[in-house]
PDB file of C-alpha atoms in Angstrom:
ATOM      1  CA  UNK L  17      10.276 -76.482   9.502  1.00  0.00           C
ATOM      2  CA  UNK L  18       6.979 -78.353   9.455  1.00  0.00           C
ATOM      3  CA  UNK L  19       6.574 -77.711   5.726  1.00  0.00           C
ATOM      4  CA  UNK L  20       9.978 -79.208   4.987  1.00  0.00           C
ATOM      5  CA  UNK L  21       9.048 -82.276   7.026  1.00  0.00           C
ATOM      6  CA  UNK L  22       5.778 -82.648   5.115  1.00  0.00           C
ATOM      7  CA  UNK L  23       7.644 -82.240   1.819  1.00  0.00           C
ATOM      8  CA  UNK L  24      10.131 -84.957   2.782  1.00  0.00           C
ATOM      9  CA  UNK L  25       7.341 -87.351   3.672  1.00  0.00           C
ATOM     10  CA  UNK L  26       5.474 -86.624   0.460  1.00  0.00           C
ATOM     11  CA  UNK L  27       8.638 -86.995  -1.620  1.00  0.00           C
ATOM     12  CA  UNK L  28       9.239 -90.435  -0.152  1.00  0.00           C
ATOM     13  CA  UNK L  29       5.655 -91.672  -0.410  1.00  0.00           C
ATOM     14  CA  UNK L  30       4.240 -90.096  -3.564  1.00  0.00           C
ATOM     15  CA  UNK L  31       6.140 -90.155  -6.820  1.00  0.00           C
ATOM     16  CA  UNK L  32       5.645 -87.688  -9.667  1.00  0.00           C
ATOM     17  CA  UNK L  33       3.207 -89.870 -11.609  1.00  0.00           C
ATOM     18  CA  UNK L  34       0.808 -89.820  -8.691  1.00  0.00           C
ATOM     19  CA  UNK L  35       0.981 -86.023  -8.438  1.00  0.00           C
ATOM     20  CA  UNK L  36       0.227 -85.629 -12.129  1.00  0.00           C
ATOM     21  CA  UNK L  37      -2.724 -87.984 -11.790  1.00  0.00           C
ATOM     22  CA  UNK L  38      -4.087 -86.220  -8.712  1.00  0.00           C
ATOM     23  CA  UNK L  39      -3.731 -82.728 -10.196  1.00  0.00           C
ATOM     24  CA  UNK L  40      -5.252 -83.733 -13.536  1.00  0.00           C
ATOM     25  CA  UNK L  41      -8.111 -85.527 -11.769  1.00  0.00           C
ATOM     26  CA  UNK L  42      -8.974 -82.532  -9.615  1.00  0.00           C
ATOM     27  CA  UNK L  43      -8.583 -80.252 -12.629  1.00  0.00           C
ATOM     28  CA  UNK L  44     -11.020 -82.398 -14.586  1.00  0.00           C
ATOM     29  CA  UNK L  45     -13.522 -82.244 -11.708  1.00  0.00           C
ATOM     30  CA  UNK L  46     -13.285 -78.447 -11.383  1.00  0.00           C
ATOM     31  CA  UNK L  47     -13.472 -77.827 -15.138  1.00  0.00           C
ATOM     32  CA  UNK L  48     -16.388 -80.246 -15.494  1.00  0.00           C
ATOM     33  CA  UNK L  49     -18.235 -78.460 -12.691  1.00  0.00           C
ATOM     34  CA  UNK L  50     -17.788 -75.151 -14.508  1.00  0.00           C
ATOM     35  CA  UNK L  51     -18.850 -76.650 -17.848  1.00  0.00           C
ATOM     36  CA  UNK L  52     -22.016 -78.159 -16.365  1.00  0.00           C
ATOM     37  CA  UNK L  53     -22.852 -74.839 -14.711  1.00  0.00           C
ATOM     38  CA  UNK L  54     -22.358 -72.984 -18.002  1.00  0.00           C
ATOM     39  CA  UNK L  55     -24.283 -75.527 -20.101  1.00  0.00           C
ATOM     40  CA  UNK L  56     -27.228 -75.771 -17.687  1.00  0.00           C
ATOM     41  CA  UNK L  57     -27.585 -72.446 -15.836  1.00  0.00           C
ATOM     42  CA  UNK L  58     -31.254 -73.013 -15.002  1.00  0.00           C
ATOM     43  CA  UNK L  59     -30.743 -76.532 -13.621  1.00  0.00           C
ATOM     44  CA  UNK L  60     -27.403 -75.928 -11.875  1.00  0.00           C
ATOM     45  CA  UNK L  61     -28.028 -72.433 -10.521  1.00  0.00           C
ATOM     46  CA  UNK L  62     -24.679 -72.283  -8.683  1.00  0.00           C
ATOM     47  CA  UNK L  63     -21.176 -73.603  -9.205  1.00  0.00           C
ATOM     48  CA  UNK L  64     -21.594 -75.791  -6.134  1.00  0.00           C
ATOM     49  CA  UNK L  65     -24.609 -77.506  -7.699  1.00  0.00           C
ATOM     50  CA  UNK L  66     -22.496 -78.236 -10.779  1.00  0.00           C
ATOM     51  CA  UNK L  67     -19.763 -79.607  -8.520  1.00  0.00           C
ATOM     52  CA  UNK L  68     -22.342 -81.692  -6.646  1.00  0.00           C
ATOM     53  CA  UNK L  69     -23.615 -83.190  -9.904  1.00  0.00           C
ATOM     54  CA  UNK L  70     -20.092 -83.974 -11.110  1.00  0.00           C
ATOM     55  CA  UNK L  71     -19.112 -85.643  -7.838  1.00  0.00           C
ATOM     56  CA  UNK L  72     -22.274 -87.729  -7.615  1.00  0.00           C
ATOM     57  CA  UNK L  73     -21.864 -88.742 -11.259  1.00  0.00           C
ATOM     58  CA  UNK L  74     -18.214 -89.793 -11.157  1.00  0.00           C
ATOM     59  CA  UNK L  75     -18.553 -91.534  -7.805  1.00  0.00           C
ATOM     60  CA  UNK L  76     -21.556 -93.438  -9.244  1.00  0.00           C
ATOM     61  CA  UNK L  77     -23.864 -92.360  -6.425  1.00  0.00           C
ATOM     62  CA  UNK L  78     -26.265 -90.468  -8.684  1.00  0.00           C
ATOM     63  CA  UNK L  79     -28.827 -89.057  -6.279  1.00  0.00           C
ATOM     64  CA  UNK L  80     -30.909 -87.692  -9.159  1.00  0.00           C
ATOM     65  CA  UNK L  81     -31.607 -84.350  -7.517  1.00  0.00           C
ATOM     66  CA  UNK L  82     -29.930 -82.601 -10.460  1.00  0.00           C
ATOM     67  CA  UNK L  83     -30.046 -83.758 -14.067  1.00  0.00           C
ATOM     68  CA  UNK L  84     -29.135 -82.014 -17.327  1.00  0.00           C
ATOM     69  CA  UNK L  85     -32.037 -80.966 -19.534  1.00  0.00           C
ATOM     70  CA  UNK L  86     -30.379 -79.886 -22.785  1.00  0.00           C
ATOM     71  CA  UNK L  87     -28.802 -82.123 -25.392  1.00  0.00           C
ATOM     72  CA  UNK L  88     -25.364 -80.563 -24.842  1.00  0.00           C
ATOM     73  CA  UNK L  89     -25.657 -81.083 -21.096  1.00  0.00           C
ATOM     74  CA  UNK L  90     -26.648 -84.711 -21.587  1.00  0.00           C
ATOM     75  CA  UNK L  91     -23.815 -85.316 -24.066  1.00  0.00           C
ATOM     76  CA  UNK L  92     -21.273 -83.810 -21.691  1.00  0.00           C
ATOM     77  CA  UNK L  93     -22.718 -85.944 -18.886  1.00  0.00           C
ATOM     78  CA  UNK L  94     -22.000 -89.046 -20.957  1.00  0.00           C
ATOM     79  CA  UNK L  95     -18.400 -87.914 -21.461  1.00  0.00           C
ATOM     80  CA  UNK L  96     -18.204 -87.029 -17.785  1.00  0.00           C
ATOM     81  CA  UNK L  97     -19.411 -90.466 -16.800  1.00  0.00           C
ATOM     82  CA  UNK L  98     -17.013 -92.358 -19.060  1.00  0.00           C
ATOM     83  CA  UNK L  99     -13.916 -90.281 -18.335  1.00  0.00           C
ATOM     84  CA  UNK L 100     -14.767 -89.256 -14.773  1.00  0.00           C
ATOM     85  CA  UNK L 101     -15.452 -92.738 -13.471  1.00  0.00           C
ATOM     86  CA  UNK L 102     -12.077 -93.837 -14.835  1.00  0.00           C
ATOM     87  CA  UNK L 103     -10.276 -90.890 -13.213  1.00  0.00           C
ATOM     88  CA  UNK L 104     -12.082 -91.467  -9.933  1.00  0.00           C
ATOM     89  CA  UNK L 105     -11.266 -95.187  -9.898  1.00  0.00           C
ATOM     90  CA  UNK L 106      -7.602 -94.574 -10.658  1.00  0.00           C
ATOM     91  CA  UNK L 107      -7.353 -91.844  -8.009  1.00  0.00           C
ATOM     92  CA  UNK L 108      -8.912 -94.146  -5.403  1.00  0.00           C
ATOM     93  CA  UNK L 109      -6.654 -97.050  -6.424  1.00  0.00           C
ATOM     94  CA  UNK L 110      -3.500 -94.956  -6.177  1.00  0.00           C
TER      95      UNK L 110
END
């Protein structure tokens, strides 16, 4: 009963384009966290540290406690910054 009520509210407030955006944004964050962990296993010694780096990068906080050391890690960080900041801004705006 409560789930059907929640579904009705969500159906009326969030259209399909928003769901696609939200799911693809979270998917990008999760995949990027895994990629950073795999590219830099010595720097990001856990998946959470990779997630932390991705979130601080795309939210433009950038604490600097983790930073990629290899060329591949730095190149992916550039892609992450360009694409991730856009995803994050659109998700916040929606």
